[in-house]
Every structure is written in structure tokens, then in C-alpha cells.
Coordinates of C-alpha atoms and ligand atoms in Angstrom, one line a residue:
Chain A
X24 CA 1.7 8.9 -16.3
X25 CA 4.4 10.6 -16.1
X26 CA 5.2 11.4 -12.7
X27 CA 8.9 10.7 -11.5
X28 CA 11.8 11.5 -9.2
X29 CA 14.9 11.2 -9.0
X30 CA 17.3 11.9 -5.7
X31 CA 20.6 11.0 -5.1
X32 CA 22.0 9.9 -2.5
X33 CA 25.0 10.8 -0.7
X34 CA 24.1 11.3 2.7
X35 CA 22.4 10.4 5.1
X36 CA 19.8 13.6 5.1
X37 CA 19.5 11.9 0.9
X38 CA 17.8 9.2 3.1
X39 CA 15.1 10.6 4.7
X40 CA 14.5 13.0 1.0
X41 CA 14.1 10.2 -1.2
X42 CA 11.8 8.1 1.2
X43 CA 9.5 11.5 1.6
X44 CA 9.6 11.7 -2.1
X45 CA 8.5 8.3 -2.4
X46 CA 5.8 9.0 -0.7
X47 CA 4.6 11.8 -2.8
X48 CA 4.8 9.7 -5.9
X49 CA 2.9 6.7 -4.6
X50 CA 0.3 9.5 -3.7
X51 CA -0.7 10.4 -6.5
X52 CA -2.5 7.0 -7.0
X53 CA -5.3 5.8 -4.4
X54 CA -2.2 3.7 -1.7
X55 CA -4.4 3.2 1.4
X56 CA -2.1 5.2 4.1
X57 CA -0.2 1.9 5.5
X58 CA 0.7 1.2 1.5
X59 CA 2.6 4.8 1.4
X60 CA 4.2 3.9 4.7
X61 CA 5.0 0.5 3.6
X62 CA 6.9 1.9 0.3
X63 CA 8.7 4.9 2.4
X64 CA 9.8 2.2 4.7
X65 CA 11.4 0.3 1.4
X66 CA 12.8 3.6 0.0
X67 CA 14.2 3.9 2.9
X68 CA 16.5 0.4 3.8
X69 CA 17.2 0.4 0.0
X70 CA 18.5 4.1 0.0
X71 CA 20.6 3.1 3.0
X72 CA 22.1 0.3 1.7
X73 CA 23.4 2.2 -1.0
X74 CA 24.3 4.5 1.7
X75 CA 26.1 1.9 3.4
X76 CA 27.3 -0.1 0.8
X77 CA 28.5 1.8 -2.0
X78 CA 28.5 5.5 -0.1
X79 CA 26.2 6.6 -3.6
X80 CA 24.0 6.0 -5.9
X81 CA 20.2 7.3 -6.6
X82 CA 16.8 5.6 -6.2
X83 CA 13.8 6.8 -9.0
X84 CA 10.4 6.5 -7.3
X85 CA 8.4 6.2 -10.9
X86 CA 4.3 5.5 -11.0
X87 CA 3.7 2.6 -13.9
X88 CA 0.2 0.7 -15.3
X89 CA 0.8 -3.0 -16.2
X90 CA -2.5 -5.4 -17.1
X91 CA -5.2 -1.8 -15.7
X92 CA -3.7 -2.1 -12.5
X93 CA -1.2 1.0 -11.6
X94 CA 1.0 1.1 -9.1
X95 CA 5.0 3.0 -7.9
X96 CA 8.1 0.6 -9.0
X97 CA 11.1 2.3 -7.6
X98 CA 14.8 1.7 -9.0
X99 CA 17.5 1.5 -6.6
X100 CA 20.9 2.2 -8.0
X101 CA 24.4 2.0 -7.4
X102 CA 28.4 1.6 -8.9
X103 CA 28.9 -0.2 -5.4
X104 CA 30.6 -3.6 -5.3
X105 CA 28.1 -5.3 -5.4
X106 CA 26.2 -7.7 -3.4
X107 CA 28.3 -11.2 -3.3
X108 CA 26.3 -13.6 -2.5
X109 CA 22.9 -12.7 -3.7
X110 CA 21.2 -15.3 -2.0
X111 CA 22.3 -15.0 1.0
X112 CA 21.6 -10.9 1.1
X113 CA 18.1 -12.2 1.0
X114 CA 18.1 -14.0 3.8
X115 CA 16.5 -12.5 7.0
X116 CA 19.8 -12.5 9.5
X117 CA 22.4 -11.8 7.4
X118 CA 24.7 -9.0 7.5
X119 CA 28.5 -8.4 6.3
X120 CA 28.0 -4.9 8.5
X121 CA 27.1 -6.6 11.9
X122 CA 24.1 -4.6 11.5
X123 CA 20.2 -6.9 11.6
X124 CA 20.1 -8.0 8.4
X125 CA 16.8 -7.7 7.8
X126 CA 16.9 -5.1 5.0
X127 CA 16.4 -7.0 1.5
X128 CA 14.5 -9.4 2.2
X129 CA 12.0 -7.3 4.8
X130 CA 12.0 -5.1 1.6
X131 CA 10.6 -7.8 -0.6
X132 CA 8.4 -8.8 1.7
X133 CA 7.1 -5.6 2.2
X134 CA 6.4 -5.0 -1.6
X135 CA 4.6 -6.7 -4.6
X136 CA 7.1 -7.5 -6.6
X137 CA 11.0 -7.5 -5.5
X138 CA 14.1 -8.3 -8.6
X139 CA 17.8 -7.4 -7.8
X140 CA 20.8 -7.8 -10.3
X141 CA 24.2 -7.5 -9.1
X142 CA 27.5 -8.9 -9.4
X143 CA 30.9 -7.7 -7.8
X144 CA 32.3 -4.7 -8.8
X145 CA 29.5 -4.2 -11.3
X146 CA 27.3 -1.7 -8.7
X147 CA 23.5 -3.2 -7.2
X148 CA 20.0 -3.1 -8.9
X149 CA 17.1 -3.4 -6.8
X150 CA 13.4 -2.9 -8.6
X151 CA 10.3 -3.2 -6.2
X152 CA 6.2 -2.4 -7.5
X153 CA 3.9 -1.7 -5.4
X154 CA 0.2 -2.0 -7.3
X155 CA -2.1 0.2 -5.6
X156 CA -6.1 -1.6 -4.5
Chain B
X15 CA 17.3 18.7 13.7
X16 CA 17.3 19.4 17.3
X17 CA 15.2 16.9 19.7
X18 CA 13.7 18.8 22.8
X19 CA 14.9 16.5 26.4
X20 CA 12.7 17.7 28.7
X21 CA 13.2 16.8 32.7
X22 CA 11.0 15.7 34.4
X23 CA 10.9 14.6 38.5
X24 CA 12.6 10.8 38.2
X25 CA 12.3 10.6 34.1
X26 CA 13.1 12.3 30.7
X27 CA 10.8 13.4 27.9
X28 CA 12.0 12.9 23.6
X29 CA 9.6 14.5 21.9
X30 CA 11.0 14.3 18.1
X31 CA 9.2 16.8 16.3
X32 CA 10.4 15.9 12.5
X33 CA 11.2 13.4 11.0
X34 CA 14.7 12.7 11.6
X35 CA 18.3 11.9 10.1
X36 CA 21.1 9.2 11.0
X37 CA 22.8 11.5 12.7
X38 CA 20.0 13.7 14.7
X39 CA 18.9 9.7 16.3
X40 CA 22.1 9.3 17.2
X41 CA 22.9 12.3 18.9
X42 CA 19.2 12.4 20.6
X43 CA 21.0 8.9 21.5
X44 CA 24.2 10.2 23.1
X45 CA 22.4 13.0 25.0
X46 CA 19.6 11.1 26.3
X47 CA 22.3 8.9 27.5
X48 CA 24.2 11.8 29.0
X49 CA 21.3 13.3 31.0
X50 CA 20.9 9.9 31.9
X51 CA 24.0 9.8 33.7
X52 CA 23.8 13.4 35.0
X53 CA 20.3 13.8 36.7
X54 CA 20.3 9.9 38.1
X55 CA 17.1 9.8 35.5
X56 CA 15.0 6.9 36.3
X57 CA 13.4 6.7 33.5
X58 CA 13.0 8.0 29.5
X59 CA 10.1 8.3 27.3
X60 CA 11.1 8.6 23.3
X61 CA 7.7 9.7 21.7
X62 CA 7.7 9.1 17.7
X63 CA 4.9 10.3 17.2
X64 CA 5.2 11.8 14.2
X65 CA 8.0 9.6 12.9
X66 CA 6.5 8.6 9.5
X67 CA 8.7 5.8 8.9
X68 CA 11.2 3.7 11.0
X69 CA 13.3 1.6 8.9
X70 CA 16.4 -0.5 10.2
X71 CA 18.9 2.3 11.4
X72 CA 16.4 3.8 13.4
X73 CA 15.0 0.8 15.1
X74 CA 19.0 0.0 15.7
X75 CA 19.7 3.3 17.2
X76 CA 16.7 2.6 19.4
X77 CA 17.3 -0.6 21.1
X78 CA 21.5 0.3 21.8
X79 CA 20.0 3.6 23.3
X80 CA 17.5 0.7 25.5
X81 CA 20.6 -0.8 26.7
X82 CA 22.5 1.8 27.0
X83 CA 20.1 3.6 29.7
X84 CA 19.5 0.4 31.4
X85 CA 23.4 0.2 31.6
X86 CA 22.9 2.9 33.5
X87 CA 19.5 2.1 35.8
X88 CA 16.4 3.6 34.1
X89 CA 14.7 2.0 31.7
X90 CA 12.6 3.5 27.9
X91 CA 10.3 3.7 26.2
X92 CA 9.0 4.2 23.6
X93 CA 5.8 5.9 22.8
X94 CA 2.9 7.5 20.1
X95 CA 4.3 4.4 17.2
X96 CA 1.9 5.1 14.4
X97 CA -0.5 2.3 13.3
X98 CA 1.2 2.2 10.1
X99 CA 4.5 2.6 11.2
X100 CA 3.8 -0.4 13.8
X101 CA 2.2 -2.8 10.1
X102 CA 5.5 -1.7 8.2
X103 CA 8.1 -2.4 10.7
X104 CA 6.8 -5.8 11.7
X105 CA 7.0 -6.8 8.2
X106 CA 10.8 -6.0 7.5
X107 CA 11.7 -7.6 10.8
X108 CA 11.9 -4.9 13.3
X109 CA 10.1 -5.6 16.4
X110 CA 11.5 -3.8 19.3
X111 CA 11.7 -6.2 21.2
X112 CA 13.8 -5.5 24.0
X113 CA 12.2 -2.5 24.5
X114 CA 8.8 -1.0 26.5
X115 CA 6.1 0.2 23.7
X116 CA 3.4 2.5 25.0
X117 CA 0.4 4.2 23.7
X118 CA 1.0 7.8 23.6
X119 CA 3.0 9.9 26.2
X120 CA 0.3 9.1 29.0
X121 CA 0.3 5.7 29.0
X122 CA 3.7 5.9 29.1
X123 CA 4.4 7.9 32.3
X124 CA 1.5 5.8 34.1
X125 CA 3.8 2.7 33.0
X126 CA 7.1 3.9 34.7
X127 CA 4.9 4.9 37.3
X128 CA 4.0 1.5 37.7
X129 CA 7.3 0.4 38.2
X130 CA 9.0 3.4 40.4
X131 CA 5.6 1.8 42.9
X132 CA 6.3 -1.1 42.9
X133 CA 9.9 -1.7 42.8
X134 CA 9.8 0.6 46.1
X135 CA 7.0 -1.9 47.6
X136 CA 9.3 -4.7 46.1
X137 CA 12.2 -2.9 47.9
X138 CA 10.7 -2.5 50.7
Chain C
X11 CA -7.8 15.4 -54.5
X12 CA -4.9 15.9 -57.0
X13 CA -2.3 14.3 -54.6
X14 CA -4.5 10.6 -54.6
X15 CA -3.1 9.5 -58.2
X16 CA 0.2 10.9 -57.0
X17 CA 0.2 7.9 -54.1
X18 CA 3.1 5.6 -53.8
X19 CA 2.1 2.9 -52.2
X20 CA 4.3 2.5 -49.4
X21 CA 2.7 6.1 -48.2
X22 CA -1.0 5.4 -49.1
X23 CA -2.5 4.1 -45.5
X24 CA -0.6 7.2 -44.3
X25 CA -2.7 9.3 -46.4
X26 CA -6.1 7.2 -46.3
X27 CA -5.9 8.0 -42.7
X28 CA -5.8 11.4 -43.1
X29 CA -7.7 11.7 -45.9
X30 CA -10.5 9.8 -43.3
X31 CA -9.3 12.0 -39.9
X32 CA -10.4 15.2 -42.3
X33 CA -13.9 13.3 -43.2
X34 CA -14.9 12.5 -39.7
X35 CA -13.0 15.6 -38.4
X36 CA -15.7 17.6 -41.5
X37 CA -19.0 15.6 -40.3
X38 CA -18.8 15.5 -36.3
X39 CA -22.1 16.8 -35.7
X40 CA -23.3 15.2 -38.1
X41 CA -21.9 11.8 -37.1
X42 CA -22.2 12.4 -33.0
X43 CA -25.7 13.4 -33.6
X44 CA -26.3 9.6 -35.7
X45 CA -24.1 8.0 -33.4
X46 CA -26.3 9.4 -30.3
X47 CA -29.7 8.4 -32.4
X48 CA -28.3 4.6 -32.6
X49 CA -27.6 4.2 -29.1
X50 CA -30.5 5.2 -27.9
X51 CA -33.1 3.6 -30.2
X52 CA -30.8 0.6 -29.5
X53 CA -32.0 1.1 -25.9
X54 CA -28.1 1.1 -24.8
X55 CA -26.8 4.2 -21.9
X56 CA -30.8 4.0 -20.4
X57 CA -29.7 5.2 -17.1
X58 CA -28.2 8.4 -18.3
X59 CA -30.3 11.2 -19.4
X60 CA -30.1 12.2 -23.8
X61 CA -27.2 15.3 -22.5
X62 CA -25.3 13.6 -20.5
X63 CA -25.3 10.4 -23.9
X64 CA -23.9 13.5 -26.0
X65 CA -21.6 14.8 -23.9
X66 CA -20.0 11.8 -23.5
X67 CA -20.4 10.5 -27.6
X68 CA -18.3 14.2 -27.9
X69 CA -15.6 12.9 -25.9
X70 CA -15.4 9.2 -27.1
X71 CA -15.9 10.6 -30.8
X72 CA -12.8 13.0 -30.2
X73 CA -10.4 10.8 -29.0
X74 CA -11.3 8.1 -31.9
X75 CA -10.2 10.3 -34.4
X76 CA -7.2 11.2 -32.8
X77 CA -6.9 7.8 -32.1
X78 CA -6.9 7.5 -35.9
X79 CA -4.6 10.0 -36.5
X80 CA -1.5 10.0 -33.9
X81 CA -2.2 6.5 -33.4
X82 CA -1.6 6.8 -30.2
X83 CA -4.1 5.3 -27.8
X84 CA -2.7 6.3 -24.5
X85 CA -5.3 9.5 -24.2
X86 CA -8.3 7.1 -25.3
X87 CA -6.9 4.8 -22.7
X88 CA -6.7 7.8 -19.8
X89 CA -10.6 8.7 -20.8
X90 CA -12.1 4.8 -21.0
X91 CA -10.7 4.8 -18.0
X92 CA -12.5 8.1 -16.3
X93 CA -15.3 7.3 -18.4
X94 CA -15.7 3.4 -16.5
X95 CA -15.3 5.4 -13.2
X96 CA -18.0 7.6 -14.0
X97 CA -20.7 5.2 -15.4
X98 CA -19.6 1.8 -13.0
X99 CA -21.8 3.2 -10.9
X100 CA -25.0 4.3 -12.8
X101 CA -25.0 0.9 -12.9
X102 CA -23.9 0.0 -17.3
X103 CA -21.6 -3.3 -17.6
X104 CA -19.8 -4.5 -20.5
X105 CA -22.1 -5.6 -23.2
X106 CA -23.6 -2.0 -23.5
X107 CA -20.0 -0.5 -23.6
X108 CA -18.8 -2.6 -26.2
X109 CA -22.7 -2.9 -27.7
X110 CA -21.8 1.4 -28.2
X111 CA -18.3 1.3 -30.0
X112 CA -19.2 -1.3 -31.6
X113 CA -22.4 1.1 -32.9
X114 CA -19.4 3.9 -33.0
X115 CA -17.6 1.7 -35.3
X116 CA -20.6 1.4 -37.9
X117 CA -22.1 4.1 -37.9
X118 CA -18.3 6.2 -39.2
X119 CA -18.4 3.0 -41.3
X120 CA -21.6 4.2 -42.5
X121 CA -20.4 7.2 -43.4
X122 CA -17.4 6.0 -45.2
X123 CA -19.4 3.9 -47.7
X124 CA -21.1 7.1 -48.6
X125 CA -18.6 9.1 -49.4
X126 CA -16.8 7.0 -51.3
X127 CA -19.0 4.0 -52.9
X128 CA -18.6 6.2 -56.2
X129 CA -14.9 5.3 -56.1
X130 CA -15.1 1.3 -54.6
X131 CA -10.8 0.7 -55.5
X132 CA -10.5 3.6 -53.0
X133 CA -13.6 2.5 -50.4
X134 CA -11.2 -0.3 -50.1
X135 CA -7.7 1.2 -49.2
X136 CA -10.3 3.2 -47.4
X137 CA -11.1 0.6 -45.1
X138 CA -8.0 -1.5 -44.8
X139 CA -7.3 1.3 -42.9
X140 CA -9.8 2.2 -40.9
X141 CA -10.5 -1.3 -39.3
X142 CA -7.3 -2.5 -38.2
X143 CA -7.5 1.0 -35.8
X144 CA -11.4 0.7 -35.6
X145 CA -10.6 -2.2 -33.5
X146 CA -8.0 -1.2 -32.0
X147 CA -9.9 2.3 -30.4
X148 CA -12.7 -1.1 -29.5
X149 CA -10.7 -3.3 -27.7
X150 CA -9.3 -0.6 -26.0
X151 CA -12.0 1.2 -24.4
X152 CA -13.5 -2.3 -23.5
X153 CA -10.5 -3.3 -21.9
X154 CA -10.2 -0.4 -19.9
X155 CA -14.2 -0.9 -18.9
X156 CA -13.3 -4.1 -17.8
X157 CA -10.2 -3.7 -16.1
X158 CA -12.4 -0.6 -14.1
X159 CA -14.7 -2.6 -13.0
X160 CA -12.4 -5.5 -11.9
X161 CA -10.7 -3.4 -9.7
X162 CA -14.0 -1.9 -8.4
X163 CA -14.7 -5.0 -7.8
X164 CA -12.2 -5.8 -6.1
X165 CA -12.5 -2.4 -4.0
X166 CA -15.8 -4.2 -2.8
X167 CA -14.5 -7.7 -1.2
X168 CA -12.3 -5.6 0.6
X169 CA -15.1 -3.4 2.2
X170 CA -17.0 -6.9 2.9
X171 CA -14.1 -9.1 4.0
X172 CA -13.6 -5.3 6.5
X173 CA -17.2 -5.9 7.4
X174 CA -17.0 -9.3 8.3
X175 CA -14.1 -9.2 10.9
X176 CA -15.3 -6.8 13.4
X177 CA -12.8 -5.2 15.9
X178 CA -15.2 -4.6 19.1
X179 CA -15.0 -3.2 22.4
X180 CA -16.1 -5.0 25.2
X181 CA -14.6 -3.1 28.0
X182 CA -12.9 -0.1 28.1
X183 CA -9.1 -0.7 27.6
X184 CA -10.0 -4.2 26.1
X185 CA -10.8 -5.1 22.2
X186 CA -11.6 -8.3 20.8
X187 CA -10.9 -9.9 17.6
X188 CA -13.2 -13.0 16.4
X189 CA -11.5 -14.3 12.9
X190 CA -13.9 -16.4 11.0
X191 CA -13.0 -17.8 8.1
X192 CA -10.3 -18.4 5.3
X193 CA -6.8 -15.8 6.3
X194 CA -4.7 -15.3 3.3
X195 CA -2.0 -12.7 3.1
X196 CA -4.4 -9.9 1.9
X197 CA -7.4 -10.6 4.9
X198 CA -4.1 -10.6 7.0
X199 CA -2.9 -7.3 6.0
X200 CA -6.2 -6.1 6.8
X201 CA -7.4 -7.6 9.7
X202 CA -4.2 -6.2 10.8
X203 CA -4.3 -2.8 10.1
X204 CA -7.9 -2.7 11.3
X205 CA -7.1 -3.8 15.2
X206 CA -3.9 -1.4 14.9
X207 CA -6.3 1.3 13.9
X208 CA -9.2 0.1 16.6
X209 CA -6.0 -0.1 19.5
X210 CA -5.3 3.3 18.7
X211 CA -8.5 5.1 18.2
X212 CA -10.3 2.9 21.5
X213 CA -6.7 2.8 23.1
X214 CA -6.5 -0.4 24.0
X215 CA -4.5 -2.1 26.9
X216 CA -5.7 -5.7 25.3
X217 CA -6.6 -7.6 22.7
X218 CA -8.3 -10.9 22.6
X219 CA -7.6 -12.6 19.1
X220 CA -9.7 -15.5 19.1
X221 CA -9.3 -18.2 16.0
X222 CA -11.7 -20.9 17.3
X223 CA -13.2 -19.8 13.4
X224 CA -10.4 -20.3 11.1
X225 CA -10.1 -23.2 10.0
X226 CA -7.0 -24.5 8.7
X227 CA -3.8 -22.6 11.1
X228 CA -0.8 -23.0 8.7
X229 CA 2.9 -21.4 8.8
X230 CA 1.9 -19.0 6.5
X231 CA -1.5 -17.9 9.5
X232 CA 0.6 -18.7 11.8
X233 CA 3.4 -16.1 10.8
X234 CA 0.6 -13.6 9.7
X235 CA -0.7 -13.8 13.6
X236 CA 2.9 -13.6 15.0
X237 CA 3.3 -10.2 12.7
X238 CA -0.4 -8.9 13.6
X239 CA 0.9 -8.9 17.8
X240 CA 3.9 -8.1 16.9
X241 CA 2.9 -5.2 15.6
X242 CA 0.1 -5.0 18.4
X243 CA 2.9 -4.8 21.0
X244 CA 4.0 -1.7 19.2
X245 CA 1.5 0.0 19.6
X246 CA 1.9 -0.3 23.6
X247 CA -0.9 -3.6 23.8
X248 CA -1.1 -6.8 24.5
X249 CA -2.6 -10.1 22.4
X250 CA -4.4 -13.2 23.8
X251 CA -4.5 -15.4 21.5
X252 CA -7.6 -18.1 22.4
X253 CA -9.0 -20.8 19.7
X254 CA -4.8 -21.9 18.8
X255 CA -5.6 -26.0 20.3
X256 CA -2.5 -27.3 21.1
X257 CA -1.4 -30.1 18.8
X258 CA -1.7 -28.0 16.5
X259 CA 0.1 -25.0 18.1
X260 CA 2.8 -28.4 18.5
X261 CA 2.4 -28.8 15.2
X262 CA 3.4 -25.3 14.7
X263 CA 6.7 -25.1 16.6
X264 CA 8.2 -28.5 14.7
X265 CA 8.0 -26.8 11.3
X266 CA 9.9 -23.8 13.2
X267 CA 6.9 -20.9 13.4
X268 CA 8.7 -18.9 16.7
X269 CA 5.4 -18.9 19.2
X270 CA 7.3 -17.9 21.8
X271 CA 5.7 -14.0 21.2
X272 CA 2.1 -15.4 21.6
X273 CA 0.1 -15.1 24.8
X274 CA -2.4 -18.0 23.7
X275 CA -4.6 -19.3 26.0
X276 CA -7.8 -21.9 25.6
X277 CA -11.2 -20.6 24.9
X278 CA -12.2 -17.4 24.3
X279 CA -13.7 -16.8 27.7
X280 CA -10.1 -17.8 29.6
X281 CA -9.1 -15.4 27.1
X282 CA -11.2 -12.3 28.5
X283 CA -10.2 -13.8 32.2
X284 CA -6.7 -13.6 31.5
X285 CA -7.4 -9.9 29.5
X286 CA -9.1 -8.8 32.7
X287 CA -6.4 -9.8 35.0
X288 CA -3.8 -7.7 32.5
X289 CA -5.9 -4.9 32.6
X290 CA -6.7 -5.0 37.2
X291 CA -9.8 -6.3 36.9
X292 CA -10.9 -8.9 39.6
X293 CA -12.1 -12.0 38.0
X294 CA -15.0 -13.8 39.2
X295 CA -15.4 -17.0 38.1
X296 CA -19.3 -17.9 38.5
X297 CA -18.5 -21.5 39.9
X298 CA -16.0 -20.9 41.7
X299 CA -17.8 -18.2 43.7
X300 CA -20.7 -20.6 44.3
X301 CA -18.3 -23.6 45.2
X302 CA -16.7 -20.9 48.0
X303 CA -19.7 -20.3 48.9
X304 CA -20.6 -23.5 49.3
X305 CA -18.0 -24.5 51.3
X306 CA -18.4 -21.4 53.4
Ligands
ATP423 N1 23.9 -1.7 -2.3 C1 24.7 -2.8 -1.5 N2 25.9 -3.0 -2.6 C2 26.6 -3.7 -1.9 N3 26.1 -4.5 -1.1 C3 25.2 -4.7 -0.7 C4 24.0 -4.2 -1.1 N4 22.9 -4.0 -0.4 C5 22.7 -4.8 0.8 N5 24.5 -5.4 -0.1 C6 25.0 -6.7 0.9 O1 23.9 -7.7 1.8 C7 23.6 -7.9 2.6 C8 22.5 -7.2 3.1 O2 21.2 -5.8 2.9 P1 20.4 -5.8 3.5 O3 19.6 -4.6 3.8 O4 19.5 -6.9 3.5 O5 20.9 -6.3 5.4 P2 22.4 -4.7 6.3 O6 22.1 -3.8 5.2 O7 23.2 -5.5 6.6 O8 21.6 -4.7 7.2 P3 20.1 -4.2 8.1 O9 19.3 -3.5 6.4 O10 19.1 -5.1 8.6 O11 20.5 -2.8 8.5 C9 24.2 -6.5 3.1 O12 25.4 -6.8 4.9 C10 25.4 -6.6 2.5 O13 27.0 -7.4 2.5
MG424 MG1 19.8 -2.8 5.0

């Protein structure tokens, strides 16, 4: 499955573009409309974090197949400051910017699989999967 | 993207027409707050029917909008949240707790009108 | 075939394979016909017409040869899935699919025997190259079929579950959602989606969600229900939860579930009355009106 979209995140407008691209890629599979919205919402949160904490980065949305299930994979990557304390960042309500602190834990609830790699000073990579039903 | 704001009697109605970038939403918030002051409006309706996603930023901005408008003596109603959007919002934990919601524009207006009536009879 | 003698052992397998591929291409028509004959003879794919079987056999055959040639099963995988999508609704099941793939393997092996029986050493090399590839192909098709079947079954289960929780409109703007049975995350998702669509299409203002029929309400279930309530509110509807016993409610609160957003009423009847009040209907209990009449 070749469909892949790569969206540079450098301004607030790119956040809208990223979630629309994600929706388009995912729509190739048999996702329900609510799943498409869920995927778009998750991408929106990750793009937002890139823009807010790293300034720039990218979102890559692609289709993936594993064990006969088809799904969409979202990778959010930046070379920003990294997440200081990953465990804390995954807790509801934890925010270093005085925001709601719901982005990362919420994204984790929205999607089927969630991975985060981050080291202070070395940037952040968040990878998400959602499988079509 | 400009959001048209319609003045209808005591109320202001903002109908979002397409996906909004952050800056557009902030502009909408500031314009509504300013116009509520200028027209001494009693209620504000924000119609989000066309939004296909409401993320943390949108929700936070709408919450502060409602608070700022309340400080000016008016009430905000968010109308038209789509089922799929609501579903994603609650999983993110974005429940828009402090803001009144209604099914659509018609329901939003009915709500504001009933409030106005109650307000009058309560005061009288 | 002079090249055969010059072959070094390292090149052997690929060389043999390309010869094999050439042989299969050359005999494409005969081999396909033979395969279809064997399929019909074995009473496989009985729900399909002869023409349909021949058309599918041709595609499988060509994909088969392609795998031998390129070593890549990707195209075959896609085809197998597509084929499964088409034949599963027609009642074709796993043993049948395995049967036809194994038949093809057999038909091809026999033709190789026939061709190379004069050169036993070469025959052995051809079979050595053919066997693993053929097995890989058989597995790919069978696994593709089984996975597709599982997907279909999952979908059917989902449809059944959807039917099992009706969203009932009892009055204008009032919906009842009687939940019966175990609520896991998947079902909670479905319930919520169904309810939200129902709220929108019926323009409901109040929903009574009756959970009397849910055998165990633990923190996970309760959190799902809280989400359903919150999502409904975002659409402008109020949810009243009935059938949650005070004991369970107490337990949930002590383990940290936030029930403050839940409007709970003891039983379904009480819930409907409360809903009607919210909608502005006057509620009159038969017993009460009888009592007040008696006292007059
Ligand atoms: N890409 C990133 N680079 C550096 N730090 C990050 C990144 N993403 C998240 N963080 C850190 O993790 C914290 C939690 O992120 P999360 O998205 O959950 O909440 P938030 O962005 O603070 O608030 P919200 O998303 O609700 O507006 C952030 O406050 C920030 O400190
Ligand atoms: Mg965030």
C-alpha cells in the first residue's frame, strides 16, 4: 500500500492541513466516519504539540498492514527540546505550558496503539496506529 | 477565513463556514467579545456544524470565549457539534463543561429566549 | 539448453526457477484447463459457474507464476484478499480454498514430472526449487483467505451488536437506550456512536440510559458511560442514567469515578418521569392522582 503523505509543520495553518491529509489517507480504508474523525483529532493534537513545543517538524501518515489487518500509521517527528518527563506528560492534566494537558493522554485513548520516543535536547517522535474494523 | 457575525435582536450569531486555523478562531473570539460590548448583546451563538474536528485548542478558545462573554453579562451557546466530533472530543477529555450546548441554531435560539423570559419573570 | 551444463551451483536455483516459469507460461492453457477440470471433479467451488472458476483460475495461475518468477508475494496477497472478498459471501469456506490451491500445486508438480522424467537429477533440482515456492504460495492464499474471513466475522459481530442495543424514541425528543449485557470498550464505542446519531436524527433533548441489564459495572464501564453522557451533552441532550444501584454508585465514587456528571435516577419508570419533567410535560402518577381524588 503506497499511500503516504508528509506534511511539514511550521505554522498554525499546517495543523489544519495535516489533519485533512490524515483523513484523506485513512479514507482509502474502510474506516467509519467516527474513526476518521478520531484519526484527524489525534493528528491535530500531535501537530499542535510540534508547533507549540518544537516550532517545526513533520507529520507522516501512511497505510500499514499487519497480521492481515489494515490500518493507518501516524508519525509525528520533531527536533525540538524533547519531553522532559514522558510518564508525566502522559498523565491527564499535566502541561508545561499552562494548557489543559490532555493532548498526549487523549491521543493515546483515541488510537489503538501509541509509542513515544523522546530525549531532552534530541527531539520527539510519537507514532500512532489505528486499525480499520 | 472570515467568520460572519450576524446581529439578531439581543443576540449575536457566528456561523463558522469552514475549518479554521488558530489565528482565525482567536480573531472570532476577539470580535465576538468586542461586539457583545458594543451592542450590549444578551447572548452569543457559535455554530460549529461544519467543523470536522475540535481539538484542545478549539475547545480552550471556545471556553475562554464563553468566559469573557459571561464577564460582559451575556451567555454563549455552542450549537451544531457533530456526533463524530463529540465522540472524539470526549475521548480526548475535552468536554466543554462550562459552556451551554444545543443541537442546532434553532435550539440555541430557543434556549436563549427561554432564558430571557425566565430572567424577566425572575426580576419582576 | 546448453546453459544447463555450464551452470555453477550458486546460480542453480534461480536458473531452474526461470526455466520452470518458462515451462508454466508455455503450457498456460493446458495447465489451467487441467486445474479447472480437477476442481470440478473434486466438487470444489460448487456455488460458482464453470466460467467463473475458469476466470479465477486464470488469475490465480498468472499470479502463481509471477510469484515464482519475482519471489514477491505482494500482488498475490492482494489478489487473494480480493478473491476472498468475492467468494466469502458465496459460502466458499477455508477447506475449499486450501483444496484448490493444493490441487494447483499438484497439477503443476505432475506436469514437471512429465517434462523432466528423463533427467532424474534435473527433476530433483526443479522440484527443490519448486516446492518451497509452491508452499509459500499456498500459505499466502490460505492465510489471506482466513484473515479476510475473520474480518467478515468481526463485521458481522459488530452488526449483530448494533442490532442488540436499540435506541428507542418513546416520545418526541425523548430517547431510551436500554443496555443489556456486557459493556466492553468496543461495545461502549458502538453504543455511544449509535446514541449520538439517534440524538441528532431524532432531535432528542433527553435520553434515558437504562443499565439495569448490565451485569457488572466496574470503573472501566462507568468511565465509558460517563463519556457517553458527556458526548450527548455536547450535542445538547441531557442523559438520565437509570438502574445504577446506590451501592455500586458508592463503590464507583470511592474508586475515583466522577459520577457528578451523571444524572442518576433509580429505575426506568422514574427516569422517564424525570425526562418528561425536563421536557416540560406534566407528570401524573396514576396512584397519586387516584390518591388525591380519594382525599377530595
Ligand atoms: N513535541 C513535543 N516536544 C516537546 N515537549 C512536548 C512535545 N509534546 C508534548 N510535550 C510536553 O508534554 C506536555 C504534555 O503534552 P500534552 O499535549 O498532553 O498537553 P499540552 O500540550 O500541555 O496541553 P493540551 O494539549 O491539552 O493543549 C506538554 O506540556 C509539553 O511539556
Ligand atoms: Mg498538546
